[in-house]
Amino acid sequence: MPEVDTSQFNVEVTILGIFLAVFALFSHVIKEKWYLGEALPAVIVGMVLGPFAAKFIIPELMGGKGGMEDESYNKVDYITVGVCRIVIGTQLVVTGFQLPKKYILERWKDLLVLMIPLRVVMWLITSSLVLLVIPKMNFLTSLVIGACVTCTDPVLTQAIARGAFADKFVPRHLREIISAEAGATDGFGFPFLMLAIYLMRSKNPMEEDEHTVGGGNSTAITSWVTETLLWYITCSAIYGAAIGYSSAKLVRYVSRRRWIEGEMYLLWAIILGLFLIGSCGLIGTDDFTACFACGCFLNWDGHYHAETTKRQDDLNPAIETLLNLGAFAYIGAVMPWDQFNRPEETGITYAVLIGLAFLVLLLRRMPAMFMAYKGIESIHTWREALFMGYFGPIGIGAIFYVEHSKHLLPEFASGAEDENSLHEVMTPVVYFLVLSSILVHGLSIPALSVFYNYQHVPAIQDPHDVAVLPRRSRFEPLPANAIPGTHHDVVVFNRFSRPEEMELEDEAESRSPAPLEADIENAFGARERTTSFGSDSSRTAIVPPDPTYRGGGVTSVWSRYSEEGRDGIEMDDDLDKGKQRMRPARKPGVRFSMPF
């Protein structure tokens, strides 16, 4: 018989569905008009509906340990680590393959500067601020907290590198290095974290403790080099690169034979991310480093990204959005509000945390970036250094590191005094820094947009660097930095990355017209096609008798179009909406075809 089941699972899934539905209905306004992204609304919803407010979402009731033998994880810690690993790992694979081909090889010097000297300075500055502001901290324990928040979060960075604001105002070279830095350095936080842990544990030897290193600093450094640098980082990068490169060959082979369907081809990067997250966990390596290396080598020759672009990949962004919304709503729900104000136990108060957040967000990254930017070829001016130095968000990666650190340390009250103090302090400090970064960086982009509009800063619209994309529906909103072209396409400026024009031997046949199509075109020649652009106007386009630019890159289409006599862009008023449309200048013999 019918029965009302008010279980926690049903309540939480219902609440999540309502939030996703409301966000979806206004997603274009939220993301491309207000420039808020997913993180800030999701965290606010999670905090409002969490256990310290409405009590609809209670993480402690979401599940158990899932058969884990490791008792150092409790329910919430285990769920949090799993959520962070899945969201970050899949995001890193996607970030890697969306970079230009061989990008990490071409920009290895820039990435080396960003990964080692810049990160060391950021780590030391952040640790010094923690030591200065937070009570009961020594230098080693502050190094642990500093390592948790040193890396740039790859999830929040995508709003800066690939969001609507970036499409309009951030040049491509800067967006690519921001995205590459976030991907390469997120897994690179382990050397800093493990060095601090090894040094601290070597100072506190305890008998019959699996976490004990002992033997002094020399043993700690030896263990750090062999276990962390060689196994955890180097082997992870090699493993991820091997999986990415071999899988690229495999998926290309089966694609030629049409054994793989379109949806699974587009999902291939996320499939690899899930495999690496699980397999790296099984063998005890760094899944974040492996995932980013896998993504870069999946697109090493540029083929995979080019193919997904031709297929108009909307599947991966949709999955990323869904994962980000759910993950940040969860982070908002597990925010430890009860630990943010414990003046007697830990000396932490809201005033202390706000002061630390202000200092960290101001000094953690910008001084180091100004010192290093002249050695980074991808950063051209001090303004770009300022932008990149400011937008280095602390996000879900820091949550993972602080929860993982609990697993590396003895349980609370069973370790040394400084370790127990670290247990009490690191969770509220790191979570509050994450919350502050989400709020500050999430609201900075809308504020910067208002300033740009007030100053009449134009969007980046280089007529020699465009993409012409088909418009699949007249109800589909235009991309952030785009103008309407013909009735069936849009012209997009300053895309994050575009596949270069590639001459692929195995696609040579697909680039030429089929025999029947060639016969038809030769028989009928160039045809005039009339297309409606409103209730009272029409335009005539000349279709070439041969698909001159079919399959070519976007840049080649625009450049050849320019070479054939295009002097400029004619702007026509759309009689329906009062907007401007771009169309080719009418000149005899000008041929223009879509690149896809």
XYZ file of C-alpha atoms in Angstrom:
596
model
C 0.000 0.000 0.000
C 1.167 3.600 -0.507
C 3.483 4.774 2.214
C 5.051 8.154 2.899
C 8.809 7.746 3.201
C 10.487 10.815 4.672
C 13.939 9.290 4.738
C 16.950 11.547 4.649
C 17.862 10.339 1.163
C 14.463 11.293 -0.280
C 14.543 14.697 1.389
C 18.064 15.522 0.188
C 17.491 14.373 -3.386
C 14.251 16.385 -3.544
C 16.010 19.495 -2.262
C 18.875 18.968 -4.710
C 16.437 18.572 -7.602
C 14.619 21.781 -6.690
C 17.892 23.724 -6.461
C 19.126 22.370 -9.808
C 15.797 23.177 -11.463
C 15.777 26.775 -10.201
C 19.411 27.275 -11.178
C 18.802 25.797 -14.614
C 15.859 28.100 -15.335
C 17.991 31.189 -14.703
C 21.416 29.750 -15.567
C 22.065 32.036 -18.541
C 21.329 35.115 -16.460
C 23.377 33.884 -13.494
C 26.433 32.780 -15.448
C 26.581 35.077 -18.489
C 24.825 38.230 -17.288
C 25.774 38.332 -13.625
C 29.031 36.302 -14.027
C 28.471 34.412 -10.789
C 29.293 30.851 -11.889
C 28.167 27.746 -10.045
C 30.254 27.828 -6.867
C 28.857 30.852 -5.030
C 25.111 30.077 -5.450
C 25.686 26.407 -4.635
C 27.664 27.126 -1.454
C 25.041 29.598 -0.257
C 22.262 27.069 -0.849
C 24.261 24.390 0.956
C 24.820 26.648 3.965
C 21.161 27.674 4.126
C 19.854 24.119 3.836
C 22.610 22.521 5.911
C 22.620 21.275 9.514
C 23.353 24.717 11.003
C 20.367 26.422 9.380
C 17.302 24.739 7.839
C 18.606 21.198 8.604
C 17.346 19.720 5.334
C 20.799 18.460 4.322
C 22.563 16.553 7.106
C 25.855 15.043 5.891
C 26.193 12.785 8.938
C 23.148 10.843 7.772
C 24.264 10.393 4.164
C 25.962 7.038 4.680
C 28.575 5.028 6.444
C 32.170 4.149 5.736
C 31.330 1.860 2.856
C 33.324 -1.042 4.266
C 36.504 0.951 4.842
C 38.950 -0.690 7.173
C 40.696 2.597 7.921
C 39.092 3.949 11.067
C 40.864 7.324 10.735
C 38.038 8.442 8.445
C 34.594 9.138 9.839
C 31.428 9.349 7.765
C 31.639 12.973 6.682
C 35.397 12.894 6.102
C 35.112 9.836 3.872
C 32.249 11.290 1.822
C 34.032 14.643 1.515
C 37.266 13.078 0.259
C 35.335 11.011 -2.290
C 33.357 14.002 -3.575
C 36.522 16.094 -3.917
C 38.436 13.365 -5.746
C 35.680 12.756 -8.299
C 35.014 16.423 -9.014
C 38.678 17.456 -9.235
C 39.867 14.356 -11.102
C 37.298 14.571 -13.883
C 37.786 18.339 -14.135
C 41.546 17.922 -14.537
C 41.242 15.474 -17.430
C 38.882 17.843 -19.234
C 41.175 20.792 -18.489
C 44.146 18.903 -19.901
C 42.625 17.912 -23.223
C 41.092 21.355 -23.835
C 44.526 22.981 -23.842
C 46.230 23.338 -27.237
C 48.173 20.310 -28.411
C 51.601 19.865 -26.790
C 50.934 22.934 -24.657
C 52.843 21.681 -21.619
C 55.853 21.000 -23.869
C 55.729 24.429 -25.494
C 55.222 26.237 -22.168
C 57.277 24.019 -19.906
C 59.431 26.905 -18.719
C 56.390 28.933 -17.676
C 54.853 25.963 -15.889
C 58.149 25.179 -14.166
C 58.318 28.712 -12.759
C 54.694 28.507 -11.631
C 55.082 25.064 -10.069
C 58.327 25.411 -8.111
C 59.636 28.892 -7.188
C 56.241 30.584 -7.235
C 54.635 27.794 -5.213
C 57.451 27.769 -2.660
C 57.077 31.511 -2.069
C 53.278 31.185 -1.824
C 53.636 28.306 0.628
C 56.052 30.167 2.882
C 54.021 33.397 2.821
C 50.773 31.620 3.660
C 52.406 29.559 6.410
C 53.952 32.691 7.925
C 50.570 34.398 7.990
C 49.003 31.387 9.706
C 51.824 31.344 12.257
C 51.376 35.062 12.850
C 47.586 35.101 13.272
C 46.477 31.700 14.580
C 47.261 30.889 18.241
C 48.988 27.661 19.350
C 50.787 27.196 16.050
C 54.451 26.429 15.474
C 56.317 26.658 12.198
C 55.829 23.025 11.135
C 52.115 22.922 11.867
C 51.638 26.204 10.018
C 53.461 24.655 7.043
C 50.803 21.916 6.925
C 47.964 24.456 6.774
C 49.892 26.563 4.252
C 50.341 23.516 1.993
C 46.594 22.855 2.008
C 45.766 26.259 0.526
C 48.819 26.864 -1.669
C 47.523 25.319 -4.882
C 45.182 27.116 -7.251
C 41.824 25.400 -7.407
C 41.115 23.977 -10.893
C 37.333 24.024 -10.474
C 36.983 27.675 -9.475
C 39.652 28.686 -11.976
C 37.499 27.559 -14.887
C 35.085 30.428 -14.214
C 38.038 32.765 -14.748
C 39.636 30.937 -17.675
C 36.576 29.718 -19.565
C 33.648 31.719 -18.220
C 31.599 34.386 -19.949
C 33.700 37.216 -18.522
C 36.887 35.606 -19.798
C 35.365 35.153 -23.244
C 34.877 38.904 -23.434
C 37.829 40.466 -21.678
C 40.654 37.993 -20.975
C 43.081 37.266 -23.843
C 43.494 33.657 -24.858
C 47.174 33.325 -23.935
C 46.415 34.379 -20.360
C 43.421 32.082 -20.076
C 45.440 29.118 -21.256
C 48.269 29.640 -18.772
C 45.781 30.162 -15.905
C 44.033 26.908 -16.769
C 47.300 25.014 -17.242
C 48.694 26.313 -13.953
C 45.610 25.230 -12.021
C 45.718 21.769 -13.586
C 49.433 21.194 -13.164
C 49.760 22.522 -9.621
C 46.700 21.015 -7.952
C 48.346 17.634 -7.569
C 51.671 19.346 -6.882
C 50.468 20.361 -3.434
C 51.434 16.922 -2.120
C 55.201 17.593 -1.997
C 54.654 20.624 0.244
C 52.142 18.843 2.430
C 54.164 15.657 2.792
C 57.406 17.527 3.517
C 55.745 19.312 6.437
C 54.146 16.072 7.651
C 57.420 14.110 7.458
C 59.359 16.808 9.275
C 56.727 17.088 11.979
C 56.433 13.340 12.473
C 60.211 12.929 12.607
C 60.232 15.344 15.552
C 57.570 13.329 17.371
C 58.583 9.648 17.253
C 56.007 7.334 18.839
C 56.279 3.583 19.255
C 54.060 1.300 17.207
C 52.591 4.146 15.180
C 52.120 3.675 11.435
C 52.435 7.430 10.939
C 55.844 7.642 12.654
C 58.919 8.378 10.561
C 61.542 8.846 13.239
C 65.248 9.070 12.593
C 65.411 12.839 12.440
C 65.329 15.233 9.528
C 67.635 13.197 7.274
C 65.282 10.226 7.338
C 62.318 12.517 6.752
C 63.960 14.084 3.689
C 64.916 10.656 2.311
C 61.369 9.366 2.728
C 59.985 12.544 1.160
C 62.195 12.222 -1.920
C 61.613 8.521 -2.519
C 57.975 8.171 -1.530
C 56.557 11.565 -2.483
C 58.630 12.984 -5.342
C 59.566 9.757 -7.099
C 56.582 7.508 -6.471
C 53.699 9.802 -5.678
C 54.413 12.558 -8.234
C 56.750 11.234 -10.934
C 55.180 7.806 -11.292
C 51.699 9.352 -11.273
C 52.627 11.699 -14.114
C 54.135 8.836 -16.147
C 51.150 6.598 -15.457
C 48.633 9.286 -16.437
C 50.584 10.239 -19.567
C 50.792 6.600 -20.667
C 47.061 6.067 -20.147
C 46.202 9.293 -21.975
C 48.475 8.716 -24.973
C 47.556 5.059 -25.451
C 43.849 5.731 -25.020
C 44.062 8.533 -27.612
C 45.426 6.038 -30.132
C 42.810 3.491 -29.128
C 39.809 5.796 -29.331
C 41.044 7.160 -32.655
C 41.380 3.624 -34.018
C 37.855 2.598 -33.033
C 36.502 5.949 -34.196
C 37.864 5.366 -37.703
C 35.975 2.114 -37.798
C 32.868 3.718 -36.316
C 32.731 1.306 -33.402
C 32.192 4.026 -30.794
C 29.051 6.138 -30.692
C 29.092 9.894 -30.417
C 28.058 10.221 -26.773
C 30.655 7.740 -25.551
C 33.351 9.438 -27.626
C 32.595 12.727 -25.910
C 32.488 11.010 -22.510
C 35.857 9.352 -23.035
C 37.768 11.965 -21.004
C 35.492 11.601 -17.988
C 35.669 7.808 -18.284
C 39.452 8.031 -18.112
C 39.205 10.374 -15.132
C 37.062 7.918 -13.173
C 39.415 5.050 -14.044
C 42.477 6.996 -12.904
C 40.839 8.121 -9.670
C 40.128 4.521 -8.743
C 43.334 2.924 -10.011
C 45.621 5.576 -8.503
C 43.866 5.084 -5.200
C 44.471 1.334 -5.450
C 48.206 1.626 -6.091
C 48.723 4.615 -3.789
C 49.717 7.385 -6.197
C 48.555 10.932 -6.867
C 45.353 10.770 -8.891
C 45.277 14.544 -9.526
C 48.676 14.606 -11.241
C 47.776 11.492 -13.226
C 44.458 12.961 -14.367
C 45.973 16.183 -15.665
C 48.797 14.342 -17.426
C 46.238 12.000 -18.960
C 44.190 14.913 -20.310
C 47.246 16.604 -21.842
C 48.426 13.435 -23.588
C 44.918 12.505 -24.669
C 45.100 15.584 -26.889
C 48.846 15.434 -27.572
C 48.380 15.562 -31.345
C 45.345 17.858 -31.159
C 43.024 15.298 -32.706
C 40.743 14.562 -29.748
C 39.963 18.206 -28.992
C 39.489 18.956 -32.679
C 37.041 16.099 -33.021
C 35.052 17.003 -29.907
C 34.888 20.611 -31.126
C 33.560 19.512 -34.505
C 30.950 17.441 -32.704
C 30.005 20.498 -30.602
C 30.735 18.898 -27.253
C 28.056 20.060 -24.829
C 28.100 16.827 -22.846
C 31.258 17.377 -20.793
C 30.331 20.950 -19.773
C 26.890 19.717 -18.700
C 28.386 16.976 -16.524
C 30.934 19.399 -15.064
C 28.173 21.851 -14.178
C 26.132 19.143 -12.486
C 29.111 17.884 -10.489
C 30.181 21.401 -9.483
C 26.726 22.388 -8.295
C 26.320 19.234 -6.221
C 29.851 19.363 -4.808
C 29.760 23.011 -3.727
C 26.293 22.602 -2.243
C 27.744 19.740 -0.230
C 30.738 21.876 0.827
C 28.319 24.540 2.022
C 26.413 21.947 4.028
C 29.530 20.574 5.790
C 30.927 24.015 6.624
C 32.045 23.697 10.308
C 30.310 26.743 11.751
C 30.606 25.410 15.288
C 34.424 25.510 15.010
C 34.709 29.068 13.721
C 34.334 30.606 17.161
C 36.148 28.740 19.950
C 38.180 31.350 21.785
C 38.755 29.183 24.842
C 39.637 25.855 23.184
C 41.608 26.978 20.130
C 41.788 30.769 20.341
C 39.957 31.020 17.018
C 37.249 33.651 16.620
C 35.482 35.170 13.648
C 37.674 38.248 13.922
C 40.837 36.112 13.774
C 39.580 34.168 10.755
C 38.458 37.287 8.882
C 41.816 38.947 9.491
C 43.680 35.844 8.303
C 41.474 35.546 5.202
C 42.126 39.179 4.291
C 45.884 38.779 4.628
C 46.010 35.451 2.777
C 43.905 36.602 -0.179
C 45.954 39.791 -0.450
C 49.489 38.490 0.103
C 49.419 34.771 -0.681
C 49.851 35.128 -4.443
C 50.232 38.647 -5.775
C 53.725 39.448 -4.382
C 55.066 36.153 -5.699
C 53.472 36.719 -9.097
C 54.995 40.188 -9.434
C 58.399 38.766 -8.582
C 58.141 35.968 -11.140
C 56.043 37.277 -14.043
C 58.973 38.592 -16.093
C 60.225 35.029 -16.326
C 56.842 33.795 -17.611
C 56.487 34.351 -21.340
C 52.701 33.870 -21.252
C 52.285 36.966 -19.051
C 52.971 40.034 -21.169
C 52.317 43.028 -18.902
C 52.127 43.908 -15.240
C 48.357 44.241 -15.592
C 48.128 40.618 -16.663
C 50.366 39.686 -13.722
C 48.032 41.590 -11.400
C 44.992 39.820 -12.841
C 46.581 36.379 -12.594
C 47.969 37.115 -9.150
C 44.611 38.174 -7.785
C 42.536 35.391 -9.311
C 44.167 32.402 -7.681
C 41.154 30.950 -5.843
C 41.219 28.519 -2.926
C 38.535 25.905 -3.396
C 37.605 22.285 -3.275
C 41.225 21.179 -3.646
C 42.049 22.723 -0.262
C 39.112 20.819 1.265
C 40.586 17.580 -0.057
C 44.038 18.340 1.321
C 42.822 19.173 4.814
C 40.691 16.026 4.997
C 43.583 13.959 3.653
C 45.895 15.497 6.264
C 43.683 14.132 9.033
C 44.326 10.668 7.645
C 48.101 11.244 7.686
C 48.202 12.383 11.317
C 47.444 10.387 14.452
C 43.900 10.591 15.714
C 43.045 13.516 17.925
C 44.300 13.166 21.518
C 46.612 10.271 20.575
C 49.460 12.352 19.127
C 51.860 14.972 20.399
C 50.662 18.346 21.622
C 51.368 20.213 18.389
C 49.620 17.487 16.366
C 46.534 17.728 18.563
C 46.537 21.509 18.156
C 46.823 21.058 14.398
C 43.807 18.729 14.428
C 41.721 21.336 16.210
C 42.798 24.306 14.083
C 43.322 23.189 10.489
C 39.696 22.321 9.695
C 38.130 25.693 10.635
C 41.048 27.660 9.165
C 41.061 25.918 5.779
C 37.277 25.812 5.451
C 36.984 29.512 6.287
C 39.680 30.394 3.745
C 37.791 28.389 1.117
C 34.539 30.156 2.004
C 36.262 33.551 1.864
C 37.831 32.814 -1.507
C 34.513 31.672 -2.984
C 32.802 34.832 -1.766
C 35.561 37.282 -2.693
C 36.555 35.828 -6.056
C 32.968 34.937 -6.907
C 31.866 38.553 -6.445
C 35.023 40.109 -7.908
C 34.154 39.166 -11.480
C 30.695 40.854 -11.387
C 32.296 43.905 -9.763
C 35.014 44.001 -12.401
C 32.375 43.698 -15.121
C 30.522 46.709 -13.730
C 33.789 48.656 -13.693
C 34.560 47.657 -17.293
C 31.105 48.737 -18.402
C 31.510 52.051 -16.615
C 34.876 52.588 -18.299
C 33.453 51.413 -21.658
C 36.136 48.751 -22.011
C 35.443 46.962 -25.302
C 35.260 43.192 -25.560
C 38.057 41.418 -27.404
C 36.803 41.124 -30.977
C 39.633 40.559 -33.426
C 38.089 39.988 -36.895
C 41.028 37.752 -37.806
C 40.500 35.459 -34.819
C 36.943 34.184 -34.901
C 34.965 30.971 -35.018
C 31.819 30.505 -37.081
C 29.493 28.063 -35.337
C 26.103 26.757 -36.394
C 23.164 28.083 -34.437
C 21.139 25.022 -33.583
C 18.030 26.842 -32.443
C 16.787 30.398 -32.558
C 15.850 29.997 -28.880
C 19.425 29.155 -27.890
C 21.182 32.156 -26.268
C 24.198 33.530 -28.040
C 27.632 32.777 -26.540
C 29.093 35.470 -24.334
C 31.303 37.147 -26.945
C 29.426 36.472 -30.162
C 27.296 38.229 -32.754
C 24.740 36.698 -35.106
C 25.999 35.775 -38.525
C 23.522 34.394 -40.976
C 20.247 32.852 -39.975
C 21.985 29.578 -39.191
C 25.311 30.506 -37.595
C 26.983 32.825 -35.103
C 30.407 34.452 -35.113
C 32.292 33.877 -31.841
C 35.317 35.909 -30.791
C 38.122 34.985 -28.391
C 37.186 31.381 -27.758
C 39.187 29.633 -25.037
C 40.969 27.354 -27.503
C 40.408 26.281 -31.049
C 41.836 23.249 -32.829
C 44.465 24.191 -35.337
C 43.982 23.315 -38.965
C 45.234 19.761 -39.258
C 45.843 17.673 -42.316
C 45.014 14.184 -41.125
C 45.717 11.405 -43.552
C 42.983 9.214 -42.237
C 40.449 12.014 -42.719
C 41.502 12.990 -46.232
C 38.593 11.111 -47.701
C 36.079 12.788 -45.389
C 37.426 16.219 -46.359
C 36.549 15.748 -50.032
C 32.937 15.644 -51.205
C 31.271 12.335 -51.838
C 30.993 11.382 -55.550
C 27.249 11.902 -55.658
C 27.562 15.288 -53.922
C 30.312 16.345 -56.347
C 28.215 15.331 -59.357
C 25.243 17.318 -58.093
C 27.330 20.395 -57.426
C 29.098 20.227 -60.775
C 25.782 19.813 -62.547
C 24.055 22.738 -60.911
C 27.065 24.996 -60.246
C 26.821 27.880 -57.839
C 23.336 28.410 -56.503
C 21.705 31.464 -55.045
C 19.980 30.799 -51.777
C 17.572 33.275 -50.218
C 17.387 33.335 -46.432
C 14.897 35.259 -44.333
C 16.366 37.693 -41.816
C 13.136 39.155 -40.534
C 9.621 39.822 -41.524
C 10.413 42.310 -44.300
C 13.960 41.581 -45.458
C 15.987 38.872 -47.177
C 19.605 38.232 -48.021
C 21.226 36.272 -50.832
C 24.236 34.037 -50.197
C 26.383 32.450 -52.896
C 27.028 28.759 -52.312
C 30.224 27.596 -54.037
C 30.036 24.722 -56.499
C 32.718 22.869 -54.534
C 33.104 22.708 -50.738
C 36.294 24.750 -50.822
C 36.794 25.060 -47.088
C 34.900 22.093 -45.771
C 36.714 20.526 -42.830
C 39.239 23.349 -42.629
C 40.068 25.231 -39.493
C 38.162 28.309 -38.414
C 41.116 30.615 -38.905
C 41.710 29.373 -42.434
C 38.068 29.984 -43.344
C 38.228 33.577 -42.154
C 41.614 34.295 -43.718
C 40.650 32.854 -47.108
C 37.416 34.750 -46.941
C 39.409 37.934 -46.337
C 41.795 37.181 -49.178
C 38.929 36.922 -51.638
C 37.938 40.538 -51.242
C 36.255 41.001 -47.890
C 36.987 44.599 -46.928
C 35.012 44.757 -43.737
C 31.998 43.608 -41.822
C 28.594 44.916 -42.754
C 26.256 45.334 -39.823
C 22.532 44.968 -40.466
C 19.743 45.732 -38.080
C 17.663 42.730 -37.163
C 14.128 43.903 -37.748
C 12.776 41.393 -35.232
C 14.912 42.186 -32.222
C 16.688 45.430 -32.995
C 20.071 43.720 -32.730
C 22.949 43.853 -35.151
C 23.861 40.957 -37.364
C 27.107 40.400 -39.149
C 27.036 39.240 -42.748
C 29.595 39.109 -45.541
C 29.919 42.208 -47.688
C 28.225 41.549 -51.002
C 30.898 41.183 -53.628
C 30.783 39.113 -56.779
C 32.513 35.784 -56.554
C 33.012 35.811 -52.793
C 32.595 32.342 -51.435
C 32.001 31.543 -47.805
C 31.236 28.171 -46.309
C 30.917 26.977 -42.746
C 33.994 25.303 -41.269
C 32.140 22.260 -39.990
